Coordinates of C-alpha atoms in Angstrom, one line a residue:
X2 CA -107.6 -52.4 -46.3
X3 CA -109.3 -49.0 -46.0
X4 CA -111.6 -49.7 -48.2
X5 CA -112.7 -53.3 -46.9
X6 CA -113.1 -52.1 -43.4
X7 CA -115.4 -49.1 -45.3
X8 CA -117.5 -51.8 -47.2
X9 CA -117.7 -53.8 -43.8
X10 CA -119.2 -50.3 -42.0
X11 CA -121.3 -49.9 -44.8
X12 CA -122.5 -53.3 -44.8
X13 CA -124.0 -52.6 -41.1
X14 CA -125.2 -49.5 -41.7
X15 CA -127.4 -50.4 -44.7
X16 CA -129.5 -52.9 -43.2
X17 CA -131.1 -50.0 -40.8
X18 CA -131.3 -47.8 -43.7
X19 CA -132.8 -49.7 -45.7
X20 CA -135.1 -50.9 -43.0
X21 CA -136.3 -47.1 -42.4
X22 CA -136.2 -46.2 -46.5
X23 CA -138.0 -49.4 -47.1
X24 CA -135.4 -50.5 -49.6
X25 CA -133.6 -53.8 -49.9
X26 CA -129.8 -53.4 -48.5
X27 CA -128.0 -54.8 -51.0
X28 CA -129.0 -52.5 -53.6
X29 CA -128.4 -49.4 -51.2
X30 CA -124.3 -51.2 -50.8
X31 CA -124.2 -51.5 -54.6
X32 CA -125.5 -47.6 -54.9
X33 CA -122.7 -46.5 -52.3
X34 CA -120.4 -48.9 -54.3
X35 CA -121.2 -46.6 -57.0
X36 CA -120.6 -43.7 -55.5
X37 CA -117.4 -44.8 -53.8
X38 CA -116.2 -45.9 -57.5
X39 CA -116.7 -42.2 -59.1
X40 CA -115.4 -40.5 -56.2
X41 CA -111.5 -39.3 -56.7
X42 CA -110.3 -40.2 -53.5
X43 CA -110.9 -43.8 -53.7
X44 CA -108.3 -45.9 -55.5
X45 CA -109.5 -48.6 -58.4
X46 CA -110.4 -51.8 -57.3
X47 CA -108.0 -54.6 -58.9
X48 CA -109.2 -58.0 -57.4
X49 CA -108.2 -61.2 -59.3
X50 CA -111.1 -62.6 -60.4
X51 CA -110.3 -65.9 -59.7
X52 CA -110.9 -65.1 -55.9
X53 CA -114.1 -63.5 -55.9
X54 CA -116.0 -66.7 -56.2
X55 CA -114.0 -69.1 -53.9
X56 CA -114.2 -65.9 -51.5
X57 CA -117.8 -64.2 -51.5
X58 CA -119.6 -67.4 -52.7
X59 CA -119.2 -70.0 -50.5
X60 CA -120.4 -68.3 -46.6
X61 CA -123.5 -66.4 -48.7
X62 CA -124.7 -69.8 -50.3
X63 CA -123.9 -71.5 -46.9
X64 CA -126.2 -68.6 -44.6
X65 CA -128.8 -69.0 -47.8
X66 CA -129.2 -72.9 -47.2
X67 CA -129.8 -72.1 -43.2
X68 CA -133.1 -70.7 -44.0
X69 CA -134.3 -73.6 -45.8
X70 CA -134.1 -77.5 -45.6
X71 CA -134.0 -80.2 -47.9
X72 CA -137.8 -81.4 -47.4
X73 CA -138.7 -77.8 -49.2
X74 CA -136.1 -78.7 -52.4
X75 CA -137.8 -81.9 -52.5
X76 CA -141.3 -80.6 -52.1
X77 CA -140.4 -78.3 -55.1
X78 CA -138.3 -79.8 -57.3
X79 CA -140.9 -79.4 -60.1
X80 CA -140.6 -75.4 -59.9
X81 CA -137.2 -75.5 -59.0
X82 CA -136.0 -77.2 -62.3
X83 CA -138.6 -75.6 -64.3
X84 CA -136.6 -72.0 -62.9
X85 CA -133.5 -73.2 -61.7
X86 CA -132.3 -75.7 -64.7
X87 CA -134.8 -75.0 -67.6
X88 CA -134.9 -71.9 -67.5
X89 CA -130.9 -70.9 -66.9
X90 CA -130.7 -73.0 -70.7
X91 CA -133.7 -70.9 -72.1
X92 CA -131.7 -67.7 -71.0
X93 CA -128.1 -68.3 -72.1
X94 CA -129.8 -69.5 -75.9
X95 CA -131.4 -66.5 -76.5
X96 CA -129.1 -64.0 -75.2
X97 CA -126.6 -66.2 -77.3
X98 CA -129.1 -66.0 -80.4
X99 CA -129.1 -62.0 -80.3
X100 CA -125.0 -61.2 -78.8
X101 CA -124.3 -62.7 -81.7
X102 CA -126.2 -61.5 -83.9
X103 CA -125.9 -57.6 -82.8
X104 CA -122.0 -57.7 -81.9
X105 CA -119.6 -57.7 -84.6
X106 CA -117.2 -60.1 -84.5
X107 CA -118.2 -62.3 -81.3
X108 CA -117.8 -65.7 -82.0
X109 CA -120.9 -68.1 -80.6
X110 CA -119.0 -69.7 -77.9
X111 CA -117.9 -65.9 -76.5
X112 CA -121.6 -65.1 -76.9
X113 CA -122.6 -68.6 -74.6
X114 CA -120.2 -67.4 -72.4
X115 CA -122.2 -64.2 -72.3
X116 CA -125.5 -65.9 -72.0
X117 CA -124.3 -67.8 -68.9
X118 CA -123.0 -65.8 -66.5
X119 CA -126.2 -63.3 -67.1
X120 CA -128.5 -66.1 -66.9
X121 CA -128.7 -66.6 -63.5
X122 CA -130.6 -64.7 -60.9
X123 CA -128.7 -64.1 -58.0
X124 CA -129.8 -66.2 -54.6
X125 CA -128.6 -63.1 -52.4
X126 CA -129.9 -60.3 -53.8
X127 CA -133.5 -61.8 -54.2
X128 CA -133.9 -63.7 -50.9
X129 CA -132.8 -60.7 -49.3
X130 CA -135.3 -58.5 -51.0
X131 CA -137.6 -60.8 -51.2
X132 CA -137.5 -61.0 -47.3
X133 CA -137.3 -57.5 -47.0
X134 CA -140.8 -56.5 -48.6
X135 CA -142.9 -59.5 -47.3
X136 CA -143.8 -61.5 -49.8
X137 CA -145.2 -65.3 -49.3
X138 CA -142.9 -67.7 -47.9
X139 CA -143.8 -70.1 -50.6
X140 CA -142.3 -67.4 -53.0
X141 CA -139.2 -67.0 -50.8
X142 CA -138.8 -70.6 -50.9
X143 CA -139.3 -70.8 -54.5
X144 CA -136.9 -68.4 -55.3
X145 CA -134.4 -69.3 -52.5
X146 CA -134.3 -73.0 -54.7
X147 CA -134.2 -71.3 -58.1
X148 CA -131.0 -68.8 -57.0
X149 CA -129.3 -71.6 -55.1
X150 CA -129.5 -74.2 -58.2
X151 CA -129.4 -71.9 -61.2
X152 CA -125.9 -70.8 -59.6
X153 CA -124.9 -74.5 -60.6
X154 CA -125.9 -75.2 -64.1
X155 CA -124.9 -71.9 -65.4
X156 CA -121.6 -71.7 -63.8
X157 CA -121.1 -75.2 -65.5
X158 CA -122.2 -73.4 -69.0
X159 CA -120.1 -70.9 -68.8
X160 CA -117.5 -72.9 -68.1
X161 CA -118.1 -75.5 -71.4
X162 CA -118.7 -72.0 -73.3
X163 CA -115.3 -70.2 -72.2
X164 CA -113.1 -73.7 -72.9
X165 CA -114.6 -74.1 -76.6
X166 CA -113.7 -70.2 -76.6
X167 CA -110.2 -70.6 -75.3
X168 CA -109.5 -74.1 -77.4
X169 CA -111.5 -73.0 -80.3
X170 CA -112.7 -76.7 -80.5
X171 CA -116.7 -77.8 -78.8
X172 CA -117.6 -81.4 -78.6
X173 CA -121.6 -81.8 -77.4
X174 CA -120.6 -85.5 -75.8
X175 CA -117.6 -83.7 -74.4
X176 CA -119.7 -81.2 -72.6
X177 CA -122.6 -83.1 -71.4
X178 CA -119.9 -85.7 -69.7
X179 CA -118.5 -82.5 -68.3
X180 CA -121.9 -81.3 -66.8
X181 CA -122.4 -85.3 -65.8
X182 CA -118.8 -85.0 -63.9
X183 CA -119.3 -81.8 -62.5
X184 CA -122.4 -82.7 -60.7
X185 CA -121.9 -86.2 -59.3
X186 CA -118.2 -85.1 -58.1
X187 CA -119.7 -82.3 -56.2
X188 CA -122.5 -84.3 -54.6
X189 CA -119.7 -86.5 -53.4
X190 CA -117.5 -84.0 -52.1
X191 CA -120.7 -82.3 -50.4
X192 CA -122.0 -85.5 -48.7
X193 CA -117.9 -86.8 -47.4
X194 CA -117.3 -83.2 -45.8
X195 CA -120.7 -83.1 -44.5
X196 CA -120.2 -86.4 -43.0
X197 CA -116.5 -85.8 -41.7
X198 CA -117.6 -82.3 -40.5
X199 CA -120.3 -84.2 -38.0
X200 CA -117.4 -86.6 -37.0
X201 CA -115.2 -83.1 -36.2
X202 CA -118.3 -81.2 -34.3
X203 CA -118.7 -84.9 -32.1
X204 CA -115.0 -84.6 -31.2
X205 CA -115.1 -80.4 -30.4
X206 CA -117.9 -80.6 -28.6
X207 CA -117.6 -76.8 -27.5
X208 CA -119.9 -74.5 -29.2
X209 CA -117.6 -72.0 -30.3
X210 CA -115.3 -74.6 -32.1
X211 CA -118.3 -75.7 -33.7
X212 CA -118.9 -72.6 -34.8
X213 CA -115.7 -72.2 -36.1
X214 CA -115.3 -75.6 -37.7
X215 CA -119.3 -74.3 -39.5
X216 CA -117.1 -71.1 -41.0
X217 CA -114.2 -73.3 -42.6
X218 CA -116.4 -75.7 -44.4
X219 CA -118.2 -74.3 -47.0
X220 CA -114.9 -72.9 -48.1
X221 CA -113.5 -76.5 -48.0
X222 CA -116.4 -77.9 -49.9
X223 CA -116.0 -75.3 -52.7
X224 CA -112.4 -75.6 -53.2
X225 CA -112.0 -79.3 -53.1
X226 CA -114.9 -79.4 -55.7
X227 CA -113.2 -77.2 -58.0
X228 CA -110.3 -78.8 -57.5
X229 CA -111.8 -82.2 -58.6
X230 CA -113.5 -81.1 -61.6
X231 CA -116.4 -80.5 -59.2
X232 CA -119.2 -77.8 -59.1
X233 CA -117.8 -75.9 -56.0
X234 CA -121.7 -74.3 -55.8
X235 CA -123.2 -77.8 -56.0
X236 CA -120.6 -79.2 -52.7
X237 CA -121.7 -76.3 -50.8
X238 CA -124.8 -76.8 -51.2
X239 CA -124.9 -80.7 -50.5
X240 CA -122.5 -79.9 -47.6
X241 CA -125.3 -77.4 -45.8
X242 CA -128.1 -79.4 -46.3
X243 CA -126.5 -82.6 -45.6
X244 CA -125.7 -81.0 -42.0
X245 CA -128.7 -78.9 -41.6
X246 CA -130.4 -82.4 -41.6
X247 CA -127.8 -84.0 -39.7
X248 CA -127.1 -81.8 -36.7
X249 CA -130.0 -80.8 -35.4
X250 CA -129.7 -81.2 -32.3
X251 CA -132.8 -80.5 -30.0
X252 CA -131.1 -79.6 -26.7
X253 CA -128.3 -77.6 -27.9
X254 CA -129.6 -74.4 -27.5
X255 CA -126.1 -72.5 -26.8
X256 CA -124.4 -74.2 -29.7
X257 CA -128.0 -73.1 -31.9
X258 CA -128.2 -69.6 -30.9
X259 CA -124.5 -68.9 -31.1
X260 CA -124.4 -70.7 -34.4
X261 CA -127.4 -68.6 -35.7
X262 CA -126.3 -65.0 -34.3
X263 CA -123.0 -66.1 -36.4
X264 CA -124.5 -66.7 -39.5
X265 CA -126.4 -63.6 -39.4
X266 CA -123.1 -61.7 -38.6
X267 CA -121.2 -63.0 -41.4
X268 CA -124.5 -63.4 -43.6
X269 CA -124.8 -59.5 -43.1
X270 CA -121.0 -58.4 -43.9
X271 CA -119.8 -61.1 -46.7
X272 CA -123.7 -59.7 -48.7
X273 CA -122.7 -55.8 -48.0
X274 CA -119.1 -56.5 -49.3
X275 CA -120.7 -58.6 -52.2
X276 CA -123.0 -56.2 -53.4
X277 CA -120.5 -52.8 -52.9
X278 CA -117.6 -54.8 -55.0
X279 CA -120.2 -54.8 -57.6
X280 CA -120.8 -50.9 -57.6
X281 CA -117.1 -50.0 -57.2
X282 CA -116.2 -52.3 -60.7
X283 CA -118.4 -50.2 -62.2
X284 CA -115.5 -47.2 -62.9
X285 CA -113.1 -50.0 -64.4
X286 CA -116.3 -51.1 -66.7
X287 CA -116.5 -48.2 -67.8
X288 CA -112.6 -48.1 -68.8
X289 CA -112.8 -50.4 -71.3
X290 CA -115.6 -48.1 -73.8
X291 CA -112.7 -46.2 -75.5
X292 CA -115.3 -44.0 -77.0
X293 CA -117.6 -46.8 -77.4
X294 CA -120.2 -45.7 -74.7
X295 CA -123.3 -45.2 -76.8
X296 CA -122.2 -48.5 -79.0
X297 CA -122.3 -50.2 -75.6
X298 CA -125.1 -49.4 -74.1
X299 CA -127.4 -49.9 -77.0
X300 CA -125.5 -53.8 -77.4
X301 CA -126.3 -53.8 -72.8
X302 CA -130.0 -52.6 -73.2
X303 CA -130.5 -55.2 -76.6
X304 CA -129.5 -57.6 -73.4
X305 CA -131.2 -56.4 -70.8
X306 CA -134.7 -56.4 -72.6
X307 CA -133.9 -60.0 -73.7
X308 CA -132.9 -61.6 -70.2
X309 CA -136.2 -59.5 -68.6
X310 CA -138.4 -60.7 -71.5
X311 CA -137.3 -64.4 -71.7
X312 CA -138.1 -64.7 -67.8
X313 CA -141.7 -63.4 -68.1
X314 CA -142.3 -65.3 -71.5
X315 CA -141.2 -68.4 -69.7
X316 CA -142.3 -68.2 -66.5
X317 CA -146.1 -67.8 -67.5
X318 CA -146.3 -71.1 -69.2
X319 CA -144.0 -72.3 -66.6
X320 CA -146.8 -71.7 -63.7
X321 CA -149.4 -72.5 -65.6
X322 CA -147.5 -75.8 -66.6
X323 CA -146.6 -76.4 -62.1
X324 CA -150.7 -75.8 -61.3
X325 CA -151.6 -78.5 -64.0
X326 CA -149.1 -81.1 -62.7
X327 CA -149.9 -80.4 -58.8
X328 CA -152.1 -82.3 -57.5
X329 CA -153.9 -82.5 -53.9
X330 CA -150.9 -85.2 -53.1
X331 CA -148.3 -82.4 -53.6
X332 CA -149.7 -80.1 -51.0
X333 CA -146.1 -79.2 -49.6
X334 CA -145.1 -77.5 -52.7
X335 CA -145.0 -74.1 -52.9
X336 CA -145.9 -72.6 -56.2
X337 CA -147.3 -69.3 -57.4
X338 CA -151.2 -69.2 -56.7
X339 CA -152.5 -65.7 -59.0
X340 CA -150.9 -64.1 -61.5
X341 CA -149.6 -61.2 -59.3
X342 CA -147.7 -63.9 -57.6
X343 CA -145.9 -64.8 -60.8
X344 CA -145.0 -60.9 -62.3
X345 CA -143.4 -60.3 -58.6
X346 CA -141.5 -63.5 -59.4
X347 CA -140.3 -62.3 -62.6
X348 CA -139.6 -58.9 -61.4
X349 CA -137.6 -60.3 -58.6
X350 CA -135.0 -62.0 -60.9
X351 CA -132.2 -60.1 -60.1
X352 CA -128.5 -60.9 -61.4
X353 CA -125.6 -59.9 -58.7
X354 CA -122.5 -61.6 -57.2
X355 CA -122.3 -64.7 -59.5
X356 CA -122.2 -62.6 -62.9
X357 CA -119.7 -60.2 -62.0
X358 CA -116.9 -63.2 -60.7
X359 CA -118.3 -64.9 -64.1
X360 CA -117.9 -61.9 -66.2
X361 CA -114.2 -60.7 -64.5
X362 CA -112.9 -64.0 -64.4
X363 CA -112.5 -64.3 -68.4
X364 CA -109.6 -65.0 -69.9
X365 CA -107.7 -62.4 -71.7
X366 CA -105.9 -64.8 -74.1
X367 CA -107.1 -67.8 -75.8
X368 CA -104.7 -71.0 -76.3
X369 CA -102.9 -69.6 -79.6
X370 CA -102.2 -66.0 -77.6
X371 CA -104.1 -63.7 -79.2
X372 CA -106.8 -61.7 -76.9
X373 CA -110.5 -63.5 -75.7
X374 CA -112.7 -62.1 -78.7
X375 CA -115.1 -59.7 -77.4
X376 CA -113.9 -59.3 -73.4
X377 CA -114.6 -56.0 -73.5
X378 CA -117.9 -56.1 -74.8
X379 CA -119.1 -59.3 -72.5
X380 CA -117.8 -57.1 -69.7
X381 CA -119.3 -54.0 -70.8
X382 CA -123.1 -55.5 -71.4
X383 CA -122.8 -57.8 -68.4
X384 CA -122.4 -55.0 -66.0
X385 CA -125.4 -53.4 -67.9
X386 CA -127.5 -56.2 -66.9
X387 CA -126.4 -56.3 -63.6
X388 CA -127.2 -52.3 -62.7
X389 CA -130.3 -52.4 -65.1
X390 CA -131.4 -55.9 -63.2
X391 CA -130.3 -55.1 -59.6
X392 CA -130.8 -51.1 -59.1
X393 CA -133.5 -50.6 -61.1
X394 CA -135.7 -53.9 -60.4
X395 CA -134.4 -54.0 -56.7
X396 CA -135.6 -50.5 -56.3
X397 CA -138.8 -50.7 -57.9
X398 CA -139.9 -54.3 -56.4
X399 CA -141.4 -53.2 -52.9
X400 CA -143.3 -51.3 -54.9
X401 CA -145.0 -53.4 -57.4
X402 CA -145.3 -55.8 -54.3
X403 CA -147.4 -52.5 -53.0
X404 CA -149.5 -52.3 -56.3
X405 CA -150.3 -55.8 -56.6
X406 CA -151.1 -56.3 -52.9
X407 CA -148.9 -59.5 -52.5
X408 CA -148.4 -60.2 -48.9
X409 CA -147.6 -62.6 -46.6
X410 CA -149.9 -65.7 -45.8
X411 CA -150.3 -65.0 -42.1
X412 CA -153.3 -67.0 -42.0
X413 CA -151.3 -69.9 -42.8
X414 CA -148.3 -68.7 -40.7
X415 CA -150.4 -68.5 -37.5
X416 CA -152.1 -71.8 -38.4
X417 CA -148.6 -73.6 -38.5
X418 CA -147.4 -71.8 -35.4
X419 CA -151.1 -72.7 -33.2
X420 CA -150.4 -76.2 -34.6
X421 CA -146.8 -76.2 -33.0
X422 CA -147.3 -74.8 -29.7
X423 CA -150.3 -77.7 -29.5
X424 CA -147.7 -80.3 -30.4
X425 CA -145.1 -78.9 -28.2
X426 CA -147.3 -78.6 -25.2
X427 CA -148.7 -82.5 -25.6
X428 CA -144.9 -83.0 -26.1
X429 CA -144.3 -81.4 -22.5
X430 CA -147.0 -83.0 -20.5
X431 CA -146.6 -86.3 -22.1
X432 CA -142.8 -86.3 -20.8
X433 CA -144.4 -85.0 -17.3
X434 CA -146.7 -88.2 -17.1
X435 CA -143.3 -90.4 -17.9
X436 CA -141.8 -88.1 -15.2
X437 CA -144.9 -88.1 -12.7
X438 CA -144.9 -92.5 -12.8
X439 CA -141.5 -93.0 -12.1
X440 CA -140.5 -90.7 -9.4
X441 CA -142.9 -89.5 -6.8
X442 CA -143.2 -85.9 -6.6
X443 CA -145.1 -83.6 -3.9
X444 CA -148.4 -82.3 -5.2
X445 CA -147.9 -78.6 -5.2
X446 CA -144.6 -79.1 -7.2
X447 CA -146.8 -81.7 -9.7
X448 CA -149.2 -78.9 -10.0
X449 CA -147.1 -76.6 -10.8
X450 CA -144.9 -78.6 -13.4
X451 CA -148.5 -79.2 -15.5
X452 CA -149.1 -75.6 -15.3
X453 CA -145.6 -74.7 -16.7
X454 CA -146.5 -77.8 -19.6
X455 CA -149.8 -76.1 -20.6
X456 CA -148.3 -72.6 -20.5
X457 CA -145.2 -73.5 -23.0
X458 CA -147.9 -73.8 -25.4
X459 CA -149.6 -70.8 -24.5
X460 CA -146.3 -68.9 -24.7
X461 CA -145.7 -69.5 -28.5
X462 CA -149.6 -69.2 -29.3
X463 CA -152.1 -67.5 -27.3
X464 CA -154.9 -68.3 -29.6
X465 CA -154.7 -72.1 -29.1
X466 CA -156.4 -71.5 -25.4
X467 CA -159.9 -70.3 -24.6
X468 CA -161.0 -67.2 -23.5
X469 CA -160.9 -68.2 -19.6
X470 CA -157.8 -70.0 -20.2
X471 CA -156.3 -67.0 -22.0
X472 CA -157.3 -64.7 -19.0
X473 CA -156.0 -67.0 -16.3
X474 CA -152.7 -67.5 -18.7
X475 CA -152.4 -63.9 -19.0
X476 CA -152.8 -63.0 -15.1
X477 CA -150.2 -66.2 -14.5
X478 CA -147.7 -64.4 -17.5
X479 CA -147.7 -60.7 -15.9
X480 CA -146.9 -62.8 -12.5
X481 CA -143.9 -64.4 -14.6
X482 CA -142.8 -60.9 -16.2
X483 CA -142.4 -59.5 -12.6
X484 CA -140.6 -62.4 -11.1
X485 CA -138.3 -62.3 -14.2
X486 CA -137.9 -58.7 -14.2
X487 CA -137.1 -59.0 -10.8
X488 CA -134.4 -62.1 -11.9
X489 CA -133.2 -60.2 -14.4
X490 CA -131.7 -56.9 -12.1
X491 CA -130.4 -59.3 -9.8
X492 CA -128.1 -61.5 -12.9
X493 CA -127.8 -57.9 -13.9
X494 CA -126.4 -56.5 -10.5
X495 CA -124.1 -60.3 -10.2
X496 CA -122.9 -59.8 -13.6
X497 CA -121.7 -56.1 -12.7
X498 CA -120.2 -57.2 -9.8
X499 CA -118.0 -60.4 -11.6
X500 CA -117.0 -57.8 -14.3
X501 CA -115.8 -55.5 -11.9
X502 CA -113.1 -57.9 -10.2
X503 CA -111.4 -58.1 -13.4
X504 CA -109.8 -54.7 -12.6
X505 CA -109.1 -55.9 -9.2
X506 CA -104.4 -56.8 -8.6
X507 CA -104.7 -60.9 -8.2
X508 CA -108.3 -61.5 -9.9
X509 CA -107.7 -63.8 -12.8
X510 CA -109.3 -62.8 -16.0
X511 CA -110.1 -66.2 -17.4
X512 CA -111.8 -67.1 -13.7
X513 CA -113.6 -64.2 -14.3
X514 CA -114.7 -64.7 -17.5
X515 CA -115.5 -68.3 -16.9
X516 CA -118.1 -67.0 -14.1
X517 CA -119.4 -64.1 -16.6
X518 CA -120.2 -66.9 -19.2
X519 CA -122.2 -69.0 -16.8
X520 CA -124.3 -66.1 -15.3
X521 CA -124.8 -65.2 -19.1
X522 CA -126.0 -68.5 -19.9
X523 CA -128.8 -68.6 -16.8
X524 CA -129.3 -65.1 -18.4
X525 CA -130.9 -67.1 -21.8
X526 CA -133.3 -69.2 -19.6

């Protein structure tokens, strides 16, 4: 317990840190991890590996699928399967190919195995560096896709591989039905939960149950998956985007920023957690060498160079392959524009949370009792991937982004955002006219109401007014600040007050907090 409530503190501390180092959190909580493993005073970690999916998987996918939607999947399901699906096959063959060629004694289906659970990059880690270090949103989005799918068709590989391991029998029809199964009973699952969960939040109605309801479902989804032969990965994710479409709801703004500060909360925590589990396994890794360590760590950087490489050879083509099939009809999807665009890509493929569940949760026996051939060694080089992949290219990525000059597309960003307030300001004095010819209203209020239209637009983009406009906005805004300064001290000084009759003999806490809440909420408008 000690030790959790350690990796939740250093989970929140990180994200400042790494803010003011100009390093990626998640690879500062997998350093700590490591030095937290190597230090005497802290115990080995024993989790079954059986829970380290079900557990850490399901609320980072869920948080992950918050940042997107399902138009950008469908605007880039070209990319997506060329990285996501293509790609994750590509991987797990060749690693495969050289295991089992440079590891005595691993039989092909151990070496699959092997291939699988380093195959994919992990959604976490590179969304969250990726964020971190500013790249192009069409990259984020890109990779965001690619970390949330890959998760699914390797999981399902290394799932065929370890069974033909375990039974000592493979049976290619047997498999693909598996794969087939896997996917259309996850979809199902995804899209009934996501459908009962809307029923649930219609019924709750209060925002913190709906909240709560948000926090049990993605664990739902995953283990009712699993549990039906299902991709747990695939539910969740058909489960978040199914609501994300379905819930949006335009004028539940207590339920939206609750919801969102929540997410963050847990987003932050569950990803610290994640990443410094990984860096305290380490000192149980390294347990099973017996000696072996040099033996190792040759097989780990054979590996390494071969997962690195095989991303870089592919995902050349693979661009060049996306530019030639876009065309001016696809101009929603996001794909890499230069070729600095494409080696921060590749350098960005990080492996993290997915591997190390994949790579604990083997079996130690197969069907006939004797020991899985090769644990050791698929441990061993798996972890080797994972601290060659996620240290060193985590570490080493805001600075190639640096070198290559990749940056943001603010151009584009400010475009979208000058387009929005203009839509949202028509939007507002459009609803005034409806307002203005149905109930008669004095003519100072009137004027005022259009001012307040126009200047919603204003708010969110200065640049969509003239220069006069802009002034008069501007003089109109410092009049606003003062007057809502001015609101602000005297919430501030009713707020005080309210808190301070909690102490008082006969004030009833729950009153008291009931009046709080309300002068919190005119404190959001």
């Amino acid at each position: 317990m000690a030790l959790l409530l350690l990796l939740l503190l250093g989970a929140v501390v990180t994200v400042p840190l790494g803010e003011r180092l100009g390093l990626p959190a998640p690879v500062l909580m997998t350093l700590a991890g490591i030095g937290m493993a190597f230090a005497s005073f802290v115990p080995d970690v024993d989790i079954p590996p059986e829970i380290i999916l079900p557990a850490l998987l399901p609320p980072l996918l869920y948080a992950s699928v918050q940042r997107t939607s399902w138009r950008q999947f469908a605007a880039n399901k070209r990319p997506i399967f060329l990285l996501a699906v293509a790609l994750v096959f590509v991987t797990t063959a060749a690693v495969a190919a050289v295991a089992d060629a440079i590891v005595p004694g691993l039989p092909i289906a151990a070496a699959v195995a092997l291939g699988a659970l380093v195959a994919p990059p992990d959604p976490v880690a590179a969304t969250a560096v990726a964020g971190s270090v500013g790249l192009p949103r069409r990259l984020v989005s890109i990779l965001e896709g690619e970390g949330l799918f890959n998760d699914v068709t390797a999981i399902v590989l290394y799932h065929v591989a370890i069974a033909a391991a375990v039974s000592g029998t493979f049976s290619l029809p047997e498999a693909f039905g598996l794969l087939v199964l896997s996917a259309v009973v996850a979809v199902a699952v995804g899209l009934l939960l996501g459908w009962l969960t809307i029923k649930l939040m219609g019924l709750l109605g209060d925002a913190t149950l709906q909240v709560g309801l948000t926090l049990l479902v993605p664990f739902v989804s995953y283990v009712l998956a699993e549990e039906l032969m299902g991709s747990g990965v695939l539910a969740v994710l058909t489960t978040a985007l199914f609501l994300a479409e379905h819930t949006a709801d335009a004028d539940d703004v207590l339920g939206r920023l609750t919801g969102r500060s929540f997410w963050e909360i847990v987003d932050t925590l569950v990803t610290g957690v994640a990443f410094g589990l990984i860096g305290l396994e380490l000192h149980s890794v390294f347990g099973t060498a017996d000696g072996r360590e040099l033996e190792l760590v040759g097989w780990g950087l054979a590996v390494v160079a071969v997962v690195v490489g095989v991303r870089l050879l592919w995902l050349l083509p693979a661009t060049w392959l996306a530019k030639r099939l876009h065309t001016r009809r696809d101009y929603s999807e996001e794909i890499p524009t230069s070729w600095r665009e494409t080696v921060v890509m590749w350098w960005a493929g990080m492996r993290g949370v997915a591997s190390v569940a994949l790579a604990l949760a083997i079996p130690l026996e197969t069907d006939d009792g004797k020991p899985f051939p090769g644990r050791d060694e698929i441990v061993f080089i798996a972890f080797a991937v994972i601290m060659a992949t996620l240290v060193f290219q985590g570490l080493t990525l805001p600075w190639l982004v640096r070198r290559l000059g990749v940056r943001a597309d603010t151009d584009a960003e400010q475009a979208l955002e000058r387009e929005l307030a203009i839509r949202a300001a028509k939007a507002a004095k459009h609803r005034l006219k409806e307002i203005e010819d149905t109930e008669d209203l004095p003519e100072d209020v009137l004027e005022r109401l259009q001012r307040a239209a126009y200047d919603i637009g204003a708010r969110i983009s200065p640049d969509m007014v003239d220069e006069e406009r802009r002034e008069a906005y501007a003089q109109r805004a410092e009049r606003f600040k003062a007057v809502g300064r001015v609101q602000r001290e005297l919430l501030s000084a009713a707020r005080h007050e309210v808190l301070s009759a909690r102490s008082e003999p006969g004030a009833d806490p729950e009153v008291v907090d009931r009046v709080l809440r309300y002068l919190d909420v005119r404190s959001l408008h």
